[in-house]
Amino acid sequence: MDVGSVGYGSALTPEVRGQYLSNLMSMSQQTSYIAGSLIQDTVEISAEALAKYTEEMNASIERML
């Protein structure tokens, strides 16, 4: 079902339209939360990978000296 089909011309009762729209809002918020979590996890993993790479490069340079 499309959001546009939940308008006043819909055969759904006002209560059902309200519940449907409420569920859509909840799903939208959850989607934003999940996307934010994925982005944050990616940043944290990237920071850890960069720190490990820097540590390995410093150790390699120290061995060369």
mmCIF file of N, CA, C and O in Angstrom:
data_model
loop_
_atom_site.group_PDB
_atom_site.id
_atom_site.type_symbol
_atom_site.label_atom_id
_atom_site.label_comp_id
_atom_site.label_asym_id
_atom_site.label_seq_id
_atom_site.Cartn_x
_atom_site.Cartn_y
_atom_site.Cartn_z
ATOM 1 N N MET A 1 0.845 -1.178 0.000
ATOM 2 C CA MET A 1 0.000 0.000 0.000
ATOM 3 C C MET A 1 0.887 1.237 0.000
ATOM 4 O O MET A 1 1.888 1.305 0.679
ATOM 5 N N ASP A 2 0.488 2.195 -0.767
ATOM 6 C CA ASP A 2 1.216 3.441 -0.916
ATOM 7 C C ASP A 2 0.656 4.486 0.051
ATOM 8 O O ASP A 2 -0.521 4.464 0.386
ATOM 9 N N VAL A 3 1.526 5.387 0.486
ATOM 10 C CA VAL A 3 1.080 6.439 1.402
ATOM 11 C C VAL A 3 -0.037 7.256 0.770
ATOM 12 O O VAL A 3 -0.997 7.643 1.433
ATOM 13 N N GLY A 4 0.050 7.503 -0.522
ATOM 14 C CA GLY A 4 -0.960 8.290 -1.204
ATOM 15 C C GLY A 4 -2.338 7.651 -1.177
ATOM 16 O O GLY A 4 -3.350 8.331 -1.288
ATOM 17 N N SER A 5 -2.386 6.353 -1.032
ATOM 18 C CA SER A 5 -3.678 5.668 -1.028
ATOM 19 C C SER A 5 -4.364 5.728 0.331
ATOM 20 O O SER A 5 -5.443 5.214 0.507
ATOM 21 N N VAL A 6 -3.726 6.374 1.299
ATOM 22 C CA VAL A 6 -4.293 6.458 2.635
ATOM 23 C C VAL A 6 -4.989 7.804 2.840
ATOM 24 O O VAL A 6 -5.323 8.194 3.922
ATOM 25 N N GLY A 7 -5.233 8.512 1.766
ATOM 26 C CA GLY A 7 -5.872 9.820 1.859
ATOM 27 C C GLY A 7 -7.327 9.727 2.244
ATOM 28 O O GLY A 7 -7.872 8.659 2.528
ATOM 29 N N TYR A 8 -8.005 10.859 2.204
ATOM 30 C CA TYR A 8 -9.405 10.925 2.626
ATOM 31 C C TYR A 8 -10.331 10.150 1.695
ATOM 32 O O TYR A 8 -11.406 9.756 2.080
ATOM 33 N N GLY A 9 -9.921 9.931 0.452
ATOM 34 C CA GLY A 9 -10.750 9.182 -0.476
ATOM 35 C C GLY A 9 -10.623 7.687 -0.284
ATOM 36 O O GLY A 9 -11.286 6.902 -0.941
ATOM 37 N N SER A 10 -9.783 7.274 0.646
ATOM 38 C CA SER A 10 -9.545 5.854 0.889
ATOM 39 C C SER A 10 -10.749 5.214 1.556
ATOM 40 O O SER A 10 -11.504 5.857 2.275
ATOM 41 N N ALA A 11 -10.910 3.911 1.306
ATOM 42 C CA ALA A 11 -12.004 3.166 1.934
ATOM 43 C C ALA A 11 -11.672 2.794 3.369
ATOM 44 O O ALA A 11 -12.519 2.256 4.084
ATOM 45 N N LEU A 12 -10.459 3.073 3.796
ATOM 46 C CA LEU A 12 -10.053 2.733 5.164
ATOM 47 C C LEU A 12 -10.721 3.676 6.159
ATOM 48 O O LEU A 12 -10.955 4.851 5.877
ATOM 49 N N THR A 13 -10.982 3.160 7.338
ATOM 50 C CA THR A 13 -11.558 4.000 8.390
ATOM 51 C C THR A 13 -10.486 4.963 8.886
ATOM 52 O O THR A 13 -9.289 4.717 8.725
ATOM 53 N N PRO A 14 -10.893 6.063 9.495
ATOM 54 C CA PRO A 14 -9.903 7.009 10.029
ATOM 55 C C PRO A 14 -8.953 6.353 11.036
ATOM 56 O O PRO A 14 -7.771 6.674 11.069
ATOM 57 N N GLU A 15 -9.464 5.425 11.819
ATOM 58 C CA GLU A 15 -8.620 4.751 12.806
ATOM 59 C C GLU A 15 -7.539 3.921 12.116
ATOM 60 O O GLU A 15 -6.363 3.939 12.502
ATOM 61 N N VAL A 16 -7.927 3.191 11.071
ATOM 62 C CA VAL A 16 -6.976 2.348 10.348
ATOM 63 C C VAL A 16 -5.962 3.220 9.609
ATOM 64 O O VAL A 16 -4.769 2.920 9.596
ATOM 65 N N ARG A 17 -6.430 4.329 9.014
ATOM 66 C CA ARG A 17 -5.495 5.252 8.353
ATOM 67 C C ARG A 17 -4.487 5.783 9.353
ATOM 68 O O ARG A 17 -3.292 5.866 9.079
ATOM 69 N N GLY A 18 -4.963 6.145 10.535
ATOM 70 C CA GLY A 18 -4.064 6.658 11.572
ATOM 71 C C GLY A 18 -3.045 5.623 11.999
ATOM 72 O O GLY A 18 -1.859 5.931 12.156
ATOM 73 N N GLN A 19 -3.501 4.398 12.184
ATOM 74 C CA GLN A 19 -2.570 3.327 12.568
ATOM 75 C C GLN A 19 -1.547 3.076 11.470
ATOM 76 O O GLN A 19 -0.363 2.881 11.742
ATOM 77 N N TYR A 20 -2.011 3.067 10.232
ATOM 78 C CA TYR A 20 -1.118 2.831 9.105
ATOM 79 C C TYR A 20 -0.059 3.924 9.014
ATOM 80 O O TYR A 20 1.127 3.661 8.878
ATOM 81 N N LEU A 21 -0.494 5.181 9.088
ATOM 82 C CA LEU A 21 0.447 6.296 9.020
ATOM 83 C C LEU A 21 1.410 6.286 10.202
ATOM 84 O O LEU A 21 2.588 6.589 10.059
ATOM 85 N N SER A 22 0.908 5.905 11.372
ATOM 86 C CA SER A 22 1.763 5.803 12.549
ATOM 87 C C SER A 22 2.840 4.734 12.339
ATOM 88 O O SER A 22 4.014 4.949 12.668
ATOM 89 N N ASN A 23 2.446 3.605 11.757
ATOM 90 C CA ASN A 23 3.412 2.546 11.476
ATOM 91 C C ASN A 23 4.437 2.988 10.438
ATOM 92 O O ASN A 23 5.620 2.652 10.540
ATOM 93 N N LEU A 24 3.990 3.743 9.437
ATOM 94 C CA LEU A 24 4.923 4.252 8.433
ATOM 95 C C LEU A 24 5.959 5.181 9.072
ATOM 96 O O LEU A 24 7.150 5.112 8.750
ATOM 97 N N MET A 25 5.505 6.047 9.957
ATOM 98 C CA MET A 25 6.420 6.962 10.646
ATOM 99 C C MET A 25 7.424 6.177 11.485
ATOM 100 O O MET A 25 8.613 6.487 11.504
ATOM 101 N N SER A 26 6.951 5.164 12.167
ATOM 102 C CA SER A 26 7.827 4.333 12.991
ATOM 103 C C SER A 26 8.877 3.636 12.129
ATOM 104 O O SER A 26 10.061 3.612 12.475
ATOM 105 N N MET A 27 8.453 3.085 10.994
ATOM 106 C CA MET A 27 9.402 2.419 10.094
ATOM 107 C C MET A 27 10.415 3.411 9.543
ATOM 108 O O MET A 27 11.593 3.091 9.407
ATOM 109 N N SER A 28 9.971 4.611 9.239
ATOM 110 C CA SER A 28 10.867 5.643 8.725
ATOM 111 C C SER A 28 11.928 5.998 9.763
ATOM 112 O O SER A 28 13.108 6.138 9.445
ATOM 113 N N GLN A 29 11.512 6.144 11.018
ATOM 114 C CA GLN A 29 12.454 6.458 12.086
ATOM 115 C C GLN A 29 13.445 5.317 12.282
ATOM 116 O O GLN A 29 14.637 5.549 12.495
ATOM 117 N N GLN A 30 12.963 4.088 12.216
ATOM 118 C CA GLN A 30 13.843 2.939 12.379
ATOM 119 C C GLN A 30 14.852 2.868 11.242
ATOM 120 O O GLN A 30 16.019 2.538 11.458
ATOM 121 N N THR A 31 14.403 3.180 10.031
ATOM 122 C CA THR A 31 15.304 3.174 8.882
ATOM 123 C C THR A 31 16.404 4.207 9.069
ATOM 124 O O THR A 31 17.579 3.923 8.805
ATOM 125 N N SER A 32 16.050 5.388 9.540
ATOM 126 C CA SER A 32 17.053 6.426 9.791
ATOM 127 C C SER A 32 18.025 5.983 10.868
ATOM 128 O O SER A 32 19.231 6.214 10.768
ATOM 129 N N TYR A 33 17.507 5.346 11.918
ATOM 130 C CA TYR A 33 18.364 4.867 12.998
ATOM 131 C C TYR A 33 19.349 3.817 12.486
ATOM 132 O O TYR A 33 20.532 3.857 12.804
ATOM 133 N N ILE A 34 18.853 2.886 11.683
ATOM 134 C CA ILE A 34 19.717 1.824 11.143
ATOM 135 C C ILE A 34 20.783 2.421 10.237
ATOM 136 O O ILE A 34 21.962 2.047 10.318
ATOM 137 N N ALA A 35 20.393 3.352 9.380
ATOM 138 C CA ALA A 35 21.370 3.995 8.495
ATOM 139 C C ALA A 35 22.434 4.720 9.311
ATOM 140 O O ALA A 35 23.627 4.634 9.015
ATOM 141 N N GLY A 36 22.004 5.427 10.344
ATOM 142 C CA GLY A 36 22.961 6.118 11.215
ATOM 143 C C GLY A 36 23.907 5.156 11.899
ATOM 144 O O GLY A 36 25.110 5.417 12.009
ATOM 145 N N SER A 37 23.389 4.033 12.357
ATOM 146 C CA SER A 37 24.228 3.025 13.008
ATOM 147 C C SER A 37 25.257 2.451 12.046
ATOM 148 O O SER A 37 26.415 2.253 12.408
ATOM 149 N N LEU A 38 24.829 2.188 10.822
ATOM 150 C CA LEU A 38 25.754 1.655 9.820
ATOM 151 C C LEU A 38 26.869 2.649 9.506
ATOM 152 O O LEU A 38 28.036 2.271 9.407
ATOM 153 N N ILE A 39 26.502 3.905 9.375
ATOM 154 C CA ILE A 39 27.510 4.940 9.104
ATOM 155 C C ILE A 39 28.478 5.055 10.276
ATOM 156 O O ILE A 39 29.696 5.122 10.089
ATOM 157 N N GLN A 40 27.959 5.060 11.494
ATOM 158 C CA GLN A 40 28.813 5.164 12.673
ATOM 159 C C GLN A 40 29.738 3.958 12.770
ATOM 160 O O GLN A 40 30.928 4.109 13.054
ATOM 161 N N ASP A 41 29.232 2.761 12.522
ATOM 162 C CA ASP A 41 30.063 1.557 12.553
ATOM 163 C C ASP A 41 31.167 1.628 11.503
ATOM 164 O O ASP A 41 32.313 1.259 11.767
ATOM 165 N N THR A 42 30.823 2.119 10.318
ATOM 166 C CA THR A 42 31.812 2.238 9.251
ATOM 167 C C THR A 42 32.919 3.207 9.643
ATOM 168 O O THR A 42 34.104 2.931 9.415
ATOM 169 N N VAL A 43 32.540 4.319 10.242
ATOM 170 C CA VAL A 43 33.532 5.306 10.683
ATOM 171 C C VAL A 43 34.437 4.697 11.750
ATOM 172 O O VAL A 43 35.663 4.859 11.704
ATOM 173 N N GLU A 44 33.858 3.981 12.702
ATOM 174 C CA GLU A 44 34.654 3.377 13.765
ATOM 175 C C GLU A 44 35.609 2.326 13.206
ATOM 176 O O GLU A 44 36.778 2.264 13.600
ATOM 177 N N ILE A 45 35.129 1.502 12.284
ATOM 178 C CA ILE A 45 35.984 0.486 11.674
ATOM 179 C C ILE A 45 37.101 1.147 10.882
ATOM 180 O O ILE A 45 38.260 0.717 10.950
ATOM 181 N N SER A 46 36.785 2.208 10.150
ATOM 182 C CA SER A 46 37.791 2.927 9.373
ATOM 183 C C SER A 46 38.846 3.540 10.294
ATOM 184 O O SER A 46 40.039 3.500 9.986
ATOM 185 N N ALA A 47 38.410 4.096 11.406
ATOM 186 C CA ALA A 47 39.353 4.697 12.360
ATOM 187 C C ALA A 47 40.261 3.628 12.949
ATOM 188 O O ALA A 47 41.474 3.834 13.094
ATOM 189 N N GLU A 48 39.699 2.463 13.281
ATOM 190 C CA GLU A 48 40.508 1.366 13.810
ATOM 191 C C GLU A 48 41.498 0.870 12.768
ATOM 192 O O GLU A 48 42.670 0.591 13.089
ATOM 193 N N ALA A 49 41.052 0.748 11.524
ATOM 194 C CA ALA A 49 41.935 0.281 10.451
ATOM 195 C C ALA A 49 43.065 1.276 10.224
ATOM 196 O O ALA A 49 44.224 0.873 10.048
ATOM 197 N N LEU A 50 42.762 2.570 10.240
ATOM 198 C CA LEU A 50 43.792 3.591 10.062
ATOM 199 C C LEU A 50 44.791 3.562 11.209
ATOM 200 O O LEU A 50 46.008 3.660 10.992
ATOM 201 N N ALA A 51 44.303 3.414 12.424
ATOM 202 C CA ALA A 51 45.195 3.353 13.589
ATOM 203 C C ALA A 51 46.116 2.139 13.500
ATOM 204 O O ALA A 51 47.316 2.229 13.767
ATOM 205 N N LYS A 52 45.571 1.000 13.094
ATOM 206 C CA LYS A 52 46.385 -0.207 12.962
ATOM 207 C C LYS A 52 47.422 -0.037 11.853
ATOM 208 O O LYS A 52 48.582 -0.407 12.010
ATOM 209 N N TYR A 53 47.014 0.529 10.727
ATOM 210 C CA TYR A 53 47.937 0.753 9.627
ATOM 211 C C TYR A 53 49.063 1.689 10.057
ATOM 212 O O TYR A 53 50.238 1.435 9.776
ATOM 213 N N THR A 54 48.713 2.777 10.743
ATOM 214 C CA THR A 54 49.720 3.734 11.208
ATOM 215 C C THR A 54 50.695 3.061 12.167
ATOM 216 O O THR A 54 51.914 3.272 12.084
ATOM 217 N N GLU A 55 50.165 2.247 13.066
ATOM 218 C CA GLU A 55 51.007 1.529 14.016
ATOM 219 C C GLU A 55 51.969 0.593 13.279
ATOM 220 O O GLU A 55 53.160 0.540 13.600
ATOM 221 N N GLU A 56 51.456 -0.137 12.295
ATOM 222 C CA GLU A 56 52.307 -1.055 11.537
ATOM 223 C C GLU A 56 53.366 -0.303 10.735
ATOM 224 O O GLU A 56 54.513 -0.749 10.649
ATOM 225 N N MET A 57 52.999 0.833 10.156
ATOM 226 C CA MET A 57 53.960 1.618 9.384
ATOM 227 C C MET A 57 55.039 2.183 10.303
ATOM 228 O O MET A 57 56.227 2.168 9.947
ATOM 229 N N ASN A 58 54.664 2.673 11.473
ATOM 230 C CA ASN A 58 55.654 3.190 12.417
ATOM 231 C C ASN A 58 56.609 2.088 12.859
ATOM 232 O O ASN A 58 57.810 2.303 12.969
ATOM 233 N N ALA A 59 56.070 0.900 13.115
ATOM 234 C CA ALA A 59 56.914 -0.232 13.509
ATOM 235 C C ALA A 59 57.855 -0.609 12.379
ATOM 236 O O ALA A 59 59.036 -0.912 12.617
ATOM 237 N N SER A 60 57.379 -0.562 11.156
ATOM 238 C CA SER A 60 58.207 -0.893 9.998
ATOM 239 C C SER A 60 59.322 0.130 9.835
ATOM 240 O O SER A 60 60.471 -0.223 9.550
ATOM 241 N N ILE A 61 59.003 1.389 10.021
ATOM 242 C CA ILE A 61 60.025 2.448 9.913
ATOM 243 C C ILE A 61 61.065 2.295 11.008
ATOM 244 O O ILE A 61 62.271 2.450 10.767
ATOM 245 N N GLU A 62 60.631 1.980 12.214
ATOM 246 C CA GLU A 62 61.564 1.803 13.333
ATOM 247 C C GLU A 62 62.509 0.634 13.067
ATOM 248 O O GLU A 62 63.698 0.690 13.424
ATOM 249 N N ARG A 63 62.004 -0.436 12.445
ATOM 250 C CA ARG A 63 62.864 -1.566 12.140
ATOM 251 C C ARG A 63 63.908 -1.205 11.086
ATOM 252 O O ARG A 63 65.012 -1.714 11.088
ATOM 253 N N MET A 64 63.565 -0.282 10.187
ATOM 254 C CA MET A 64 64.484 0.153 9.131
ATOM 255 C C MET A 64 65.598 1.015 9.694
ATOM 256 O O MET A 64 66.699 1.042 9.142
ATOM 257 N N LEU A 65 65.324 1.711 10.760
ATOM 258 C CA LEU A 65 66.320 2.618 11.340
ATOM 259 C C LEU A 65 67.253 1.868 12.175
ATOM 260 O O LEU A 65 68.014 1.386 12.524
#
